Amino acid sequence: MMKKVLLLIGSPKPGKSTSESLGQYLLDKLQLENVQVETLKLKRSLEVESDIQQLVSAVNQCDIFVIAAPLYVDTPPAMVMKAMEILHAKRKGVKLPEQRMFVLCNCGFPEAEQNQTAIAVYKNFARMAGFVWAGSVSVSAGAMINAEPLTKLGGMVKKITSALDAAAKSLASGGKCGDINVKPSVPGWLYLFVGEVGWRIQAKKNGCRKQLKAKPYQRISQ
Amino acid sequence: MKITVLSGANHGDEISREMLKMVSETLAQHELTIFNLNELKIDACLGCFGCWMKTPGVCVIDDAGRDVAKAVVQSDLVITLSPVTFGGYSYEFKKALDRIIPIISPFFTKIKGETHHRRRYDRYPSWISIGLMDGEDEEAAASFGKLEERRVMHFYCPAHTYRVLQHSTDGFLTHFEELLKKVGVA
């Protein structure tokens, strides 16, 4: 029977995101390996019972659960934590066939290793919620992707696409791919330099270039 | 001393509510601001970078998340209680933590050879972090510890300590008083 993969996009951005770019590339490769795919975007709120049921049902019916999310303060974003809390609670005592879990984590720093504290959280969730850990790909310098489809970015994302190609093959064949950290394709210092120039350009467009270093909560007695 | 206390307990957690009361009574002589986060309207971070690029230092979302960020950076000490959730922080606590990002700068620096965001302010609070667990889970406790060792770098804490405790009021005060001594609070 055809395996089914569910991609949960854990980025809180309302539109396109780097998480979606990474997840969609992986799904496209999995489809070439004859795997059925489904995408769910994590909602801004998981309070309504129908939204919760949609999430739980989709996750419980897949063979491979993929979460693609950014790194926020060394850990998954708050709504991803909420989703995992719900899934953990709803899956307790429920008999389910073997399901594997795979994570795509991306951060804006040039060191992909900084994603590993989040990967540890995902791994603990997988263990506690009854998933077999199938591995992860952690991406650094996420701003270089900037929510664009990976197929449009050429050699700049070659290291990422190579890792995702290998992950897709591994997942489709029932294997594990380990926890892979993908280094940026440009030197870290160059990425950071361009990034900071980008902050200044963006701030100028928004009319706050001179307030970039503002201290609105400065304590008067400091 | 100005002290901010953040509780990331889930709804209906009466043990954590009792712990908050014990913290409050222990620190009664200080200027305390307490946030029981599950009672507040705090939306999850949008990932929009507005706090850096549109309204520098202030989140674009106008809710209690702003109050938490302001209280944190204006404090001498922050005390946080969070259920250890898959080795990380609870959703309630993580929501507030993600919304504290405005208090650091978008610009970069290196700490021990690793990229971090620069400080926005000249001074940041010391930090006591308490992770609460029901039962034993060494992997989750270890994950939480690693997170805390990293988090204090992001927020430039001059003094910090953390401890993973059982989710019980038994012995809590003894642990809490030890943690206060570790960060130099009598």
mmCIF file of C-alpha atoms in Angstrom:
data_model
loop_
_atom_site.group_PDB
_atom_site.id
_atom_site.type_symbol
_atom_site.label_atom_id
_atom_site.label_comp_id
_atom_site.label_asym_id
_atom_site.label_seq_id
_atom_site.Cartn_x
_atom_site.Cartn_y
_atom_site.Cartn_z
ATOM 1 C CA MET A 1 0.000 0.000 0.000
ATOM 2 C CA MET A 2 1.252 3.497 -0.818
ATOM 3 C CA LYS A 3 2.855 5.258 2.138
ATOM 4 C CA LYS A 4 1.316 8.545 3.211
ATOM 5 C CA VAL A 5 3.289 11.559 4.396
ATOM 6 C CA LEU A 6 1.783 14.494 6.257
ATOM 7 C CA LEU A 7 3.747 17.740 6.175
ATOM 8 C CA LEU A 8 2.830 20.112 8.992
ATOM 9 C CA ILE A 9 4.110 23.622 8.244
ATOM 10 C CA GLY A 10 4.946 25.100 11.634
ATOM 11 C CA SER A 11 5.881 28.611 10.534
ATOM 12 C CA PRO A 12 3.619 31.280 12.079
ATOM 13 C CA LYS A 13 3.944 33.489 8.978
ATOM 14 C CA PRO A 14 0.548 33.888 7.327
ATOM 15 C CA GLY A 15 1.857 33.521 3.758
ATOM 16 C CA LYS A 16 4.788 31.629 2.283
ATOM 17 C CA SER A 17 7.719 30.672 4.490
ATOM 18 C CA THR A 18 11.145 29.083 4.340
ATOM 19 C CA SER A 19 9.669 26.152 6.269
ATOM 20 C CA GLU A 20 7.154 25.657 3.472
ATOM 21 C CA SER A 21 9.886 25.916 0.827
ATOM 22 C CA LEU A 22 11.862 23.152 2.536
ATOM 23 C CA GLY A 23 8.804 21.014 3.211
ATOM 24 C CA GLN A 24 7.392 21.358 -0.294
ATOM 25 C CA TYR A 25 10.703 20.370 -1.890
ATOM 26 C CA LEU A 26 10.817 17.230 0.270
ATOM 27 C CA LEU A 27 7.206 16.377 -0.584
ATOM 28 C CA ASP A 28 7.830 16.810 -4.325
ATOM 29 C CA LYS A 29 10.728 14.375 -4.063
ATOM 30 C CA LEU A 30 8.654 11.922 -2.040
ATOM 31 C CA GLN A 31 5.905 11.995 -4.681
ATOM 32 C CA LEU A 32 8.517 10.901 -7.239
ATOM 33 C CA GLU A 33 9.163 7.932 -4.940
ATOM 34 C CA ASN A 34 5.500 6.970 -5.153
ATOM 35 C CA VAL A 35 4.526 8.346 -1.753
ATOM 36 C CA GLN A 36 1.155 9.995 -1.156
ATOM 37 C CA VAL A 37 1.530 13.465 0.358
ATOM 38 C CA GLU A 38 -0.652 15.907 2.273
ATOM 39 C CA THR A 39 0.144 19.379 3.632
ATOM 40 C CA LEU A 40 -1.386 21.056 6.662
ATOM 41 C CA LYS A 41 -0.516 24.604 7.696
ATOM 42 C CA LEU A 42 -0.532 25.050 11.451
ATOM 43 C CA LYS A 43 -3.254 27.488 12.443
ATOM 44 C CA ARG A 44 -2.654 30.603 14.573
ATOM 45 C CA SER A 45 -4.992 29.163 17.191
ATOM 46 C CA LEU A 46 -5.822 25.611 18.206
ATOM 47 C CA GLU A 47 -8.754 26.309 20.517
ATOM 48 C CA VAL A 48 -11.685 25.226 18.332
ATOM 49 C CA GLU A 49 -12.422 21.502 18.601
ATOM 50 C CA SER A 50 -12.828 21.066 14.827
ATOM 51 C CA ASP A 51 -9.313 22.476 14.233
ATOM 52 C CA ILE A 52 -7.884 20.169 16.876
ATOM 53 C CA GLN A 53 -9.667 17.166 15.379
ATOM 54 C CA GLN A 54 -8.430 18.035 11.897
ATOM 55 C CA LEU A 55 -4.838 18.081 13.158
ATOM 56 C CA VAL A 56 -5.098 14.914 15.236
ATOM 57 C CA SER A 57 -6.914 12.990 12.525
ATOM 58 C CA ALA A 58 -4.425 14.008 9.819
ATOM 59 C CA VAL A 59 -1.451 13.057 11.991
ATOM 60 C CA ASN A 60 -2.928 9.740 13.132
ATOM 61 C CA GLN A 61 -3.672 8.682 9.556
ATOM 62 C CA CYS A 62 -0.208 9.234 8.103
ATOM 63 C CA ASP A 63 2.737 6.858 7.943
ATOM 64 C CA ILE A 64 5.369 9.575 8.154
ATOM 65 C CA PHE A 65 4.773 12.795 10.090
ATOM 66 C CA VAL A 66 6.997 15.651 8.917
ATOM 67 C CA ILE A 67 7.195 18.936 10.772
ATOM 68 C CA ALA A 68 8.874 21.864 9.006
ATOM 69 C CA ALA A 69 9.377 24.830 11.313
ATOM 70 C CA PRO A 70 11.747 27.656 12.156
ATOM 71 C CA LEU A 71 13.922 27.889 15.237
ATOM 72 C CA TYR A 72 12.682 30.456 17.756
ATOM 73 C CA VAL A 73 14.875 30.957 20.838
ATOM 74 C CA ASP A 74 16.515 27.545 20.444
ATOM 75 C CA THR A 75 13.199 25.680 20.364
ATOM 76 C CA PRO A 76 10.144 25.103 18.180
ATOM 77 C CA PRO A 77 7.781 28.083 17.856
ATOM 78 C CA ALA A 78 5.011 28.324 20.454
ATOM 79 C CA MET A 79 2.223 27.036 18.187
ATOM 80 C CA VAL A 80 4.280 23.981 17.258
ATOM 81 C CA MET A 81 4.656 23.300 21.002
ATOM 82 C CA LYS A 82 0.872 23.690 21.318
ATOM 83 C CA ALA A 83 0.293 21.225 18.470
ATOM 84 C CA MET A 84 2.665 18.701 20.035
ATOM 85 C CA GLU A 85 1.025 19.091 23.473
ATOM 86 C CA ILE A 86 -2.363 18.372 21.891
ATOM 87 C CA LEU A 87 -1.113 15.424 19.862
ATOM 88 C CA HIS A 88 0.641 13.914 22.878
ATOM 89 C CA ALA A 89 -2.505 14.201 24.997
ATOM 90 C CA LYS A 90 -4.862 12.875 22.294
ATOM 91 C CA ARG A 91 -2.641 9.928 21.357
ATOM 92 C CA LYS A 92 -2.256 8.588 24.916
ATOM 93 C CA GLY A 93 -3.612 5.082 25.102
ATOM 94 C CA VAL A 94 -4.619 5.048 21.419
ATOM 95 C CA LYS A 95 -3.400 2.024 19.526
ATOM 96 C CA LEU A 96 -1.887 3.156 16.230
ATOM 97 C CA PRO A 97 0.200 1.411 13.572
ATOM 98 C CA GLU A 98 3.906 2.301 13.439
ATOM 99 C CA GLN A 99 4.439 5.897 12.387
ATOM 100 C CA ARG A 100 7.726 7.657 11.759
ATOM 101 C CA MET A 101 8.553 11.288 12.404
ATOM 102 C CA PHE A 102 10.931 13.546 10.505
ATOM 103 C CA VAL A 103 11.755 17.198 11.094
ATOM 104 C CA LEU A 104 12.974 20.054 8.919
ATOM 105 C CA CYS A 105 14.290 22.821 11.148
ATOM 106 C CA ASN A 106 15.646 26.140 9.883
ATOM 107 C CA CYS A 107 17.382 29.025 11.594
ATOM 108 C CA GLY A 108 18.714 32.384 10.545
ATOM 109 C CA PHE A 109 22.181 31.813 11.987
ATOM 110 C CA PRO A 110 25.050 30.474 9.898
ATOM 111 C CA GLU A 111 25.548 27.567 12.309
ATOM 112 C CA ALA A 112 23.102 24.750 11.594
ATOM 113 C CA GLU A 113 24.101 23.123 14.899
ATOM 114 C CA GLN A 114 22.085 25.792 16.697
ATOM 115 C CA ASN A 115 18.974 23.870 15.615
ATOM 116 C CA GLN A 116 19.951 20.844 17.706
ATOM 117 C CA THR A 117 18.289 21.973 20.940
ATOM 118 C CA ALA A 118 15.001 22.134 19.010
ATOM 119 C CA ILE A 119 15.698 18.748 17.414
ATOM 120 C CA ALA A 120 16.111 17.337 20.949
ATOM 121 C CA VAL A 121 12.636 18.672 21.837
ATOM 122 C CA TYR A 122 11.143 17.107 18.691
ATOM 123 C CA LYS A 123 12.883 13.814 19.475
ATOM 124 C CA ASN A 124 11.489 13.779 23.003
ATOM 125 C CA PHE A 125 8.025 14.471 21.595
ATOM 126 C CA ALA A 126 8.396 11.624 19.077
ATOM 127 C CA ARG A 127 9.437 9.247 21.864
ATOM 128 C CA MET A 128 6.616 10.305 24.180
ATOM 129 C CA ALA A 129 3.890 10.424 21.505
ATOM 130 C CA GLY A 130 4.671 7.046 19.980
ATOM 131 C CA PHE A 131 6.585 7.910 16.800
ATOM 132 C CA VAL A 132 9.750 6.242 15.539
ATOM 133 C CA TRP A 133 12.371 8.937 14.940
ATOM 134 C CA ALA A 134 13.318 8.942 11.264
ATOM 135 C CA GLY A 135 15.786 11.806 11.362
ATOM 136 C CA SER A 136 16.033 15.483 10.611
ATOM 137 C CA VAL A 137 17.604 18.037 8.335
ATOM 138 C CA SER A 138 18.644 21.289 10.004
ATOM 139 C CA VAL A 139 19.231 24.251 7.739
ATOM 140 C CA SER A 140 21.268 27.332 8.550
ATOM 141 C CA ALA A 141 21.228 30.798 6.995
ATOM 142 C CA GLY A 142 17.528 30.449 6.320
ATOM 143 C CA ALA A 143 17.222 34.046 5.146
ATOM 144 C CA MET A 144 18.958 33.015 1.913
ATOM 145 C CA ILE A 145 15.901 30.939 1.018
ATOM 146 C CA ASN A 146 13.508 33.735 1.965
ATOM 147 C CA ALA A 147 10.381 31.625 1.312
ATOM 148 C CA GLU A 148 11.285 31.017 -2.345
ATOM 149 C CA PRO A 149 10.834 27.563 -3.897
ATOM 150 C CA LEU A 150 14.166 25.746 -3.658
ATOM 151 C CA THR A 151 13.997 24.818 -7.358
ATOM 152 C CA LYS A 152 14.343 28.523 -8.234
ATOM 153 C CA LEU A 153 17.459 29.124 -6.134
ATOM 154 C CA GLY A 154 19.997 27.075 -8.053
ATOM 155 C CA GLY A 155 23.447 26.315 -6.695
ATOM 156 C CA MET A 156 22.959 28.489 -3.657
ATOM 157 C CA VAL A 157 20.852 25.722 -2.064
ATOM 158 C CA LYS A 158 22.687 22.716 -3.524
ATOM 159 C CA LYS A 159 23.779 21.488 -0.098
ATOM 160 C CA ILE A 160 20.184 21.694 1.147
ATOM 161 C CA THR A 161 18.620 19.982 -1.849
ATOM 162 C CA SER A 162 21.233 17.202 -1.721
ATOM 163 C CA ALA A 163 20.366 16.544 1.903
ATOM 164 C CA LEU A 164 16.630 16.593 1.146
ATOM 165 C CA ASP A 165 17.056 14.302 -1.890
ATOM 166 C CA ALA A 166 18.821 11.763 0.308
ATOM 167 C CA ALA A 167 16.202 12.160 3.051
ATOM 168 C CA ALA A 168 13.356 11.574 0.581
ATOM 169 C CA LYS A 169 14.930 8.351 -0.690
ATOM 170 C CA SER A 170 15.577 7.166 2.848
ATOM 171 C CA LEU A 171 12.053 7.956 4.065
ATOM 172 C CA ALA A 172 10.413 6.368 1.021
ATOM 173 C CA SER A 173 12.349 3.141 1.515
ATOM 174 C CA GLY A 174 11.463 2.909 5.206
ATOM 175 C CA GLY A 175 14.868 3.930 6.510
ATOM 176 C CA LYS A 176 16.261 6.645 8.767
ATOM 177 C CA CYS A 177 18.457 9.473 7.625
ATOM 178 C CA GLY A 178 20.136 10.591 10.854
ATOM 179 C CA ASP A 179 20.207 14.194 12.088
ATOM 180 C CA ILE A 180 21.855 16.225 9.359
ATOM 181 C CA ASN A 181 23.162 19.782 9.756
ATOM 182 C CA VAL A 182 23.474 21.652 6.470
ATOM 183 C CA LYS A 183 26.106 24.392 6.367
ATOM 184 C CA PRO A 184 25.445 27.546 4.336
ATOM 185 C CA SER A 185 26.827 27.765 0.832
ATOM 186 C CA VAL A 186 28.499 31.112 1.557
ATOM 187 C CA PRO A 187 30.974 31.978 4.338
ATOM 188 C CA GLY A 188 29.218 32.832 7.599
ATOM 189 C CA TRP A 189 30.768 36.286 7.828
ATOM 190 C CA LEU A 190 29.439 37.186 4.345
ATOM 191 C CA TYR A 191 25.949 35.951 5.152
ATOM 192 C CA LEU A 192 25.885 38.018 8.353
ATOM 193 C CA PHE A 193 27.242 41.099 6.609
ATOM 194 C CA VAL A 194 24.584 40.923 3.904
ATOM 195 C CA GLY A 195 21.962 40.183 6.554
ATOM 196 C CA GLU A 196 22.774 43.311 8.535
ATOM 197 C CA VAL A 197 22.739 45.418 5.375
ATOM 198 C CA GLY A 198 19.317 43.922 4.714
ATOM 199 C CA TRP A 199 18.071 44.925 8.169
ATOM 200 C CA ARG A 200 19.134 48.523 7.514
ATOM 201 C CA ILE A 201 17.499 48.618 4.074
ATOM 202 C CA GLN A 202 14.274 47.201 5.446
ATOM 203 C CA ALA A 203 14.257 49.621 8.358
ATOM 204 C CA LYS A 204 14.788 52.544 5.973
ATOM 205 C CA LYS A 205 11.807 51.396 3.866
ATOM 206 C CA ASN A 206 9.750 51.312 7.056
ATOM 207 C CA GLY A 207 10.909 54.783 8.085
ATOM 208 C CA CYS A 208 12.704 53.634 11.238
ATOM 209 C CA ARG A 209 16.347 53.415 10.147
ATOM 210 C CA LYS A 210 17.425 55.878 12.844
ATOM 211 C CA GLN A 211 15.454 54.028 15.543
ATOM 212 C CA LEU A 212 17.034 50.626 14.954
ATOM 213 C CA LYS A 213 18.894 50.778 18.253
ATOM 214 C CA ALA A 214 15.953 52.241 20.190
ATOM 215 C CA LYS A 215 15.554 51.304 23.841
ATOM 216 C CA PRO A 216 11.839 51.914 24.422
ATOM 217 C CA TYR A 217 11.797 49.992 27.719
ATOM 218 C CA GLN A 218 14.906 51.597 29.157
ATOM 219 C CA ARG A 219 14.600 51.680 32.928
ATOM 220 C CA ILE A 220 14.859 55.259 34.102
ATOM 221 C CA SER A 221 17.099 54.395 37.031
ATOM 222 C CA GLN A 222 19.564 52.448 34.766
ATOM 223 C CA MET B 1 14.865 44.690 43.950
ATOM 224 C CA LYS B 2 12.566 44.584 40.899
ATOM 225 C CA ILE B 3 11.573 40.993 40.229
ATOM 226 C CA THR B 4 9.388 39.592 37.437
ATOM 227 C CA VAL B 5 7.876 36.151 37.873
ATOM 228 C CA LEU B 6 6.545 34.253 34.850
ATOM 229 C CA SER B 7 4.524 31.098 35.253
ATOM 230 C CA GLY B 8 4.050 28.997 32.132
ATOM 231 C CA ALA B 9 1.713 26.560 33.880
ATOM 232 C CA ASN B 10 -1.210 25.085 31.980
ATOM 233 C CA HIS B 11 -4.819 25.941 32.760
ATOM 234 C CA GLY B 12 -6.088 24.291 35.934
ATOM 235 C CA ASP B 13 -2.632 23.638 37.389
ATOM 236 C CA GLU B 14 -3.315 24.352 41.053
ATOM 237 C CA ILE B 15 0.103 23.113 42.193
ATOM 238 C CA SER B 16 1.848 25.777 40.100
ATOM 239 C CA ARG B 17 -0.591 28.382 41.391
ATOM 240 C CA GLU B 18 0.401 27.400 44.924
ATOM 241 C CA MET B 19 4.086 27.647 43.959
ATOM 242 C CA LEU B 20 3.477 31.168 42.656
ATOM 243 C CA LYS B 21 1.946 32.045 45.997
ATOM 244 C CA MET B 22 4.992 30.629 47.823
ATOM 245 C CA VAL B 23 7.341 32.629 45.567
ATOM 246 C CA SER B 24 5.303 35.750 46.142
ATOM 247 C CA GLU B 25 5.356 35.332 49.939
ATOM 248 C CA THR B 26 9.091 34.581 49.992
ATOM 249 C CA LEU B 27 9.842 37.730 48.003
ATOM 250 C CA ALA B 28 7.250 39.988 49.649
ATOM 251 C CA GLN B 29 9.823 42.643 50.524
ATOM 252 C CA HIS B 30 10.744 43.132 46.858
ATOM 253 C CA GLU B 31 8.938 44.924 44.032
ATOM 254 C CA LEU B 32 7.209 41.964 42.390
ATOM 255 C CA THR B 33 5.422 41.689 39.047
ATOM 256 C CA ILE B 34 3.753 38.336 38.531
ATOM 257 C CA PHE B 35 2.475 37.009 35.213
ATOM 258 C CA ASN B 36 0.384 33.845 35.341
ATOM 259 C CA LEU B 37 0.685 33.500 31.597
ATOM 260 C CA ASN B 38 -2.281 31.208 30.936
ATOM 261 C CA GLU B 39 -4.584 33.962 32.263
ATOM 262 C CA LEU B 40 -3.293 36.564 29.815
ATOM 263 C CA LYS B 41 -4.021 37.341 26.191
ATOM 264 C CA ILE B 42 -0.681 36.782 24.507
ATOM 265 C CA ASP B 43 -0.742 35.918 20.811
ATOM 266 C CA ALA B 44 1.991 33.748 19.372
ATOM 267 C CA CYS B 45 4.861 35.514 17.617
ATOM 268 C CA LEU B 46 4.127 36.220 13.943
ATOM 269 C CA GLY B 47 7.728 35.864 12.817
ATOM 270 C CA CYS B 48 7.359 39.205 11.039
ATOM 271 C CA PHE B 49 10.522 40.915 12.402
ATOM 272 C CA GLY B 50 8.373 43.990 13.041
ATOM 273 C CA CYS B 51 9.949 44.278 16.507
ATOM 274 C CA TRP B 52 13.250 44.900 14.742
ATOM 275 C CA MET B 53 12.261 46.514 11.434
ATOM 276 C CA LYS B 54 9.038 48.450 12.008
ATOM 277 C CA THR B 55 8.715 49.375 15.680
ATOM 278 C CA PRO B 56 12.236 48.670 16.963
ATOM 279 C CA GLY B 57 12.181 47.238 20.456
ATOM 280 C CA VAL B 58 8.405 46.842 20.613
ATOM 281 C CA CYS B 59 6.314 43.947 19.286
ATOM 282 C CA VAL B 60 3.753 44.924 16.630
ATOM 283 C CA ILE B 61 1.095 42.896 18.479
ATOM 284 C CA ASP B 62 -0.517 45.055 21.151
ATOM 285 C CA ASP B 63 -1.323 42.646 23.989
ATOM 286 C CA ALA B 64 0.152 41.405 27.260
ATOM 287 C CA GLY B 65 3.208 40.092 25.404
ATOM 288 C CA ARG B 66 4.476 43.679 25.352
ATOM 289 C CA ASP B 67 3.959 43.977 29.114
ATOM 290 C CA VAL B 68 6.002 40.836 29.719
ATOM 291 C CA ALA B 69 8.906 42.037 27.545
ATOM 292 C CA LYS B 70 8.919 45.423 29.279
ATOM 293 C CA ALA B 71 8.779 43.901 32.754
ATOM 294 C CA VAL B 72 11.585 41.453 31.964
ATOM 295 C CA VAL B 73 14.055 44.027 30.721
ATOM 296 C CA GLN B 74 13.233 46.455 33.520
ATOM 297 C CA SER B 75 13.796 43.840 36.239
ATOM 298 C CA ASP B 76 16.856 42.953 38.280
ATOM 299 C CA LEU B 77 15.761 39.331 38.439
ATOM 300 C CA VAL B 78 13.391 37.146 36.433
ATOM 301 C CA ILE B 79 12.008 33.916 37.890
ATOM 302 C CA THR B 80 10.311 31.501 35.533
ATOM 303 C CA LEU B 81 8.364 28.343 36.162
ATOM 304 C CA SER B 82 7.496 26.111 33.248
ATOM 305 C CA PRO B 83 6.353 22.537 32.889
ATOM 306 C CA VAL B 84 9.201 20.658 31.202
ATOM 307 C CA THR B 85 7.460 19.893 27.909
ATOM 308 C CA PHE B 86 9.261 17.359 25.714
ATOM 309 C CA GLY B 87 12.432 18.702 27.293
ATOM 310 C CA GLY B 88 11.525 22.249 26.366
ATOM 311 C CA TYR B 89 9.097 24.887 27.531
ATOM 312 C CA SER B 90 5.322 24.743 27.744
ATOM 313 C CA TYR B 91 3.269 26.445 25.024
ATOM 314 C CA GLU B 92 2.152 29.122 27.523
ATOM 315 C CA PHE B 93 5.730 29.926 28.485
ATOM 316 C CA LYS B 94 7.101 29.657 24.948
ATOM 317 C CA LYS B 95 4.522 32.145 23.664
ATOM 318 C CA ALA B 96 5.804 34.724 26.122
ATOM 319 C CA LEU B 97 9.441 33.830 25.490
ATOM 320 C CA ASP B 98 9.092 34.256 21.706
ATOM 321 C CA ARG B 99 7.527 37.675 22.360
ATOM 322 C CA ILE B 100 10.504 38.802 24.465
ATOM 323 C CA ILE B 101 12.715 38.916 21.349
ATOM 324 C CA PRO B 102 12.197 42.696 20.901
ATOM 325 C CA ILE B 103 14.523 43.270 23.875
ATOM 326 C CA ILE B 104 17.535 42.091 21.881
ATOM 327 C CA SER B 105 19.025 43.596 18.741
ATOM 328 C CA PRO B 106 18.706 42.274 15.184
ATOM 329 C CA PHE B 107 22.458 42.770 14.752
ATOM 330 C CA PHE B 108 24.920 39.987 15.312
ATOM 331 C CA THR B 109 27.858 39.221 17.520
ATOM 332 C CA LYS B 110 29.931 36.161 18.336
ATOM 333 C CA ILE B 111 29.836 34.458 21.709
ATOM 334 C CA LYS B 112 32.321 31.590 22.097
ATOM 335 C CA GLY B 113 32.636 31.468 18.303
ATOM 336 C CA GLU B 114 28.893 31.158 17.721
ATOM 337 C CA THR B 115 26.564 33.777 16.213
ATOM 338 C CA HIS B 116 24.100 35.465 18.541
ATOM 339 C CA HIS B 117 22.059 38.630 18.499
ATOM 340 C CA ARG B 118 23.569 41.657 20.181
ATOM 341 C CA ARG B 119 22.173 43.222 23.294
ATOM 342 C CA ARG B 120 19.767 46.116 22.848
ATOM 343 C CA TYR B 121 20.028 47.329 26.426
ATOM 344 C CA ASP B 122 22.993 47.969 28.680
ATOM 345 C CA ARG B 123 21.696 45.734 31.420
ATOM 346 C CA TYR B 124 19.592 42.608 31.576
ATOM 347 C CA PRO B 125 18.125 40.736 34.539
ATOM 348 C CA SER B 126 19.573 37.743 36.294
ATOM 349 C CA TRP B 127 17.443 34.673 35.803
ATOM 350 C CA ILE B 128 16.189 31.719 37.829
ATOM 351 C CA SER B 129 14.520 29.068 35.703
ATOM 352 C CA ILE B 130 12.507 26.262 37.293
ATOM 353 C CA GLY B 131 11.386 23.347 35.150
ATOM 354 C CA LEU B 132 8.607 21.222 36.606
ATOM 355 C CA MET B 133 8.160 17.538 35.806
ATOM 356 C CA ASP B 134 5.697 14.846 36.762
ATOM 357 C CA GLY B 135 7.788 11.730 37.256
ATOM 358 C CA GLU B 136 11.291 11.086 35.928
ATOM 359 C CA ASP B 137 12.568 11.567 32.403
ATOM 360 C CA GLU B 138 16.340 11.942 32.220
ATOM 361 C CA GLU B 139 16.406 12.805 28.537
ATOM 362 C CA ALA B 140 13.795 15.521 28.903
ATOM 363 C CA ALA B 141 15.540 16.948 31.990
ATOM 364 C CA ALA B 142 18.874 16.967 30.136
ATOM 365 C CA SER B 143 17.299 18.728 27.126
ATOM 366 C CA PHE B 144 15.841 21.373 29.425
ATOM 367 C CA GLY B 145 19.222 21.929 31.047
ATOM 368 C CA LYS B 146 20.945 22.422 27.681
ATOM 369 C CA LEU B 147 18.245 24.875 26.653
ATOM 370 C CA GLU B 148 18.726 26.912 29.784
ATOM 371 C CA GLU B 149 22.512 27.036 29.373
ATOM 372 C CA ARG B 150 21.956 28.535 25.920
ATOM 373 C CA ARG B 151 18.992 30.788 26.697
ATOM 374 C CA VAL B 152 20.869 32.811 29.289
ATOM 375 C CA MET B 153 23.413 33.722 26.586
ATOM 376 C CA HIS B 154 20.641 35.154 24.385
ATOM 377 C CA PHE B 155 19.373 37.378 27.171
ATOM 378 C CA TYR B 156 22.756 38.360 28.581
ATOM 379 C CA CYS B 157 21.881 37.260 32.104
ATOM 380 C CA PRO B 158 24.592 38.446 34.520
ATOM 381 C CA ALA B 159 23.740 35.655 36.998
ATOM 382 C CA HIS B 160 21.591 32.637 36.301
ATOM 383 C CA THR B 161 20.663 29.233 37.543
ATOM 384 C CA TYR B 162 18.122 26.564 36.721
ATOM 385 C CA ARG B 163 16.755 23.451 38.324
ATOM 386 C CA VAL B 164 14.356 20.725 37.241
ATOM 387 C CA LEU B 165 12.011 19.856 40.092
ATOM 388 C CA GLN B 166 9.128 17.530 40.647
ATOM 389 C CA HIS B 167 5.768 19.158 40.052
ATOM 390 C CA SER B 168 4.959 19.263 43.755
ATOM 391 C CA THR B 169 4.960 21.826 46.529
ATOM 392 C CA ASP B 170 6.822 19.349 48.802
ATOM 393 C CA GLY B 171 10.306 20.717 49.293
ATOM 394 C CA PHE B 172 9.727 23.494 46.735
ATOM 395 C CA LEU B 173 10.537 26.308 49.129
ATOM 396 C CA THR B 174 13.864 24.738 50.130
ATOM 397 C CA HIS B 175 14.909 24.462 46.472
ATOM 398 C CA PHE B 176 13.674 27.969 45.741
ATOM 399 C CA GLU B 177 15.651 29.505 48.586
ATOM 400 C CA GLU B 178 18.797 27.694 47.371
ATOM 401 C CA LEU B 179 18.264 29.082 43.877
ATOM 402 C CA LEU B 180 17.848 32.608 45.229
ATOM 403 C CA LYS B 181 21.176 32.290 47.078
ATOM 404 C CA LYS B 182 22.868 31.101 43.868
ATOM 405 C CA VAL B 183 21.975 34.354 42.083
ATOM 406 C CA GLY B 184 22.865 36.440 45.111
ATOM 407 C CA VAL B 185 19.411 37.211 46.455
ATOM 408 C CA ALA B 186 19.272 36.912 50.245
#
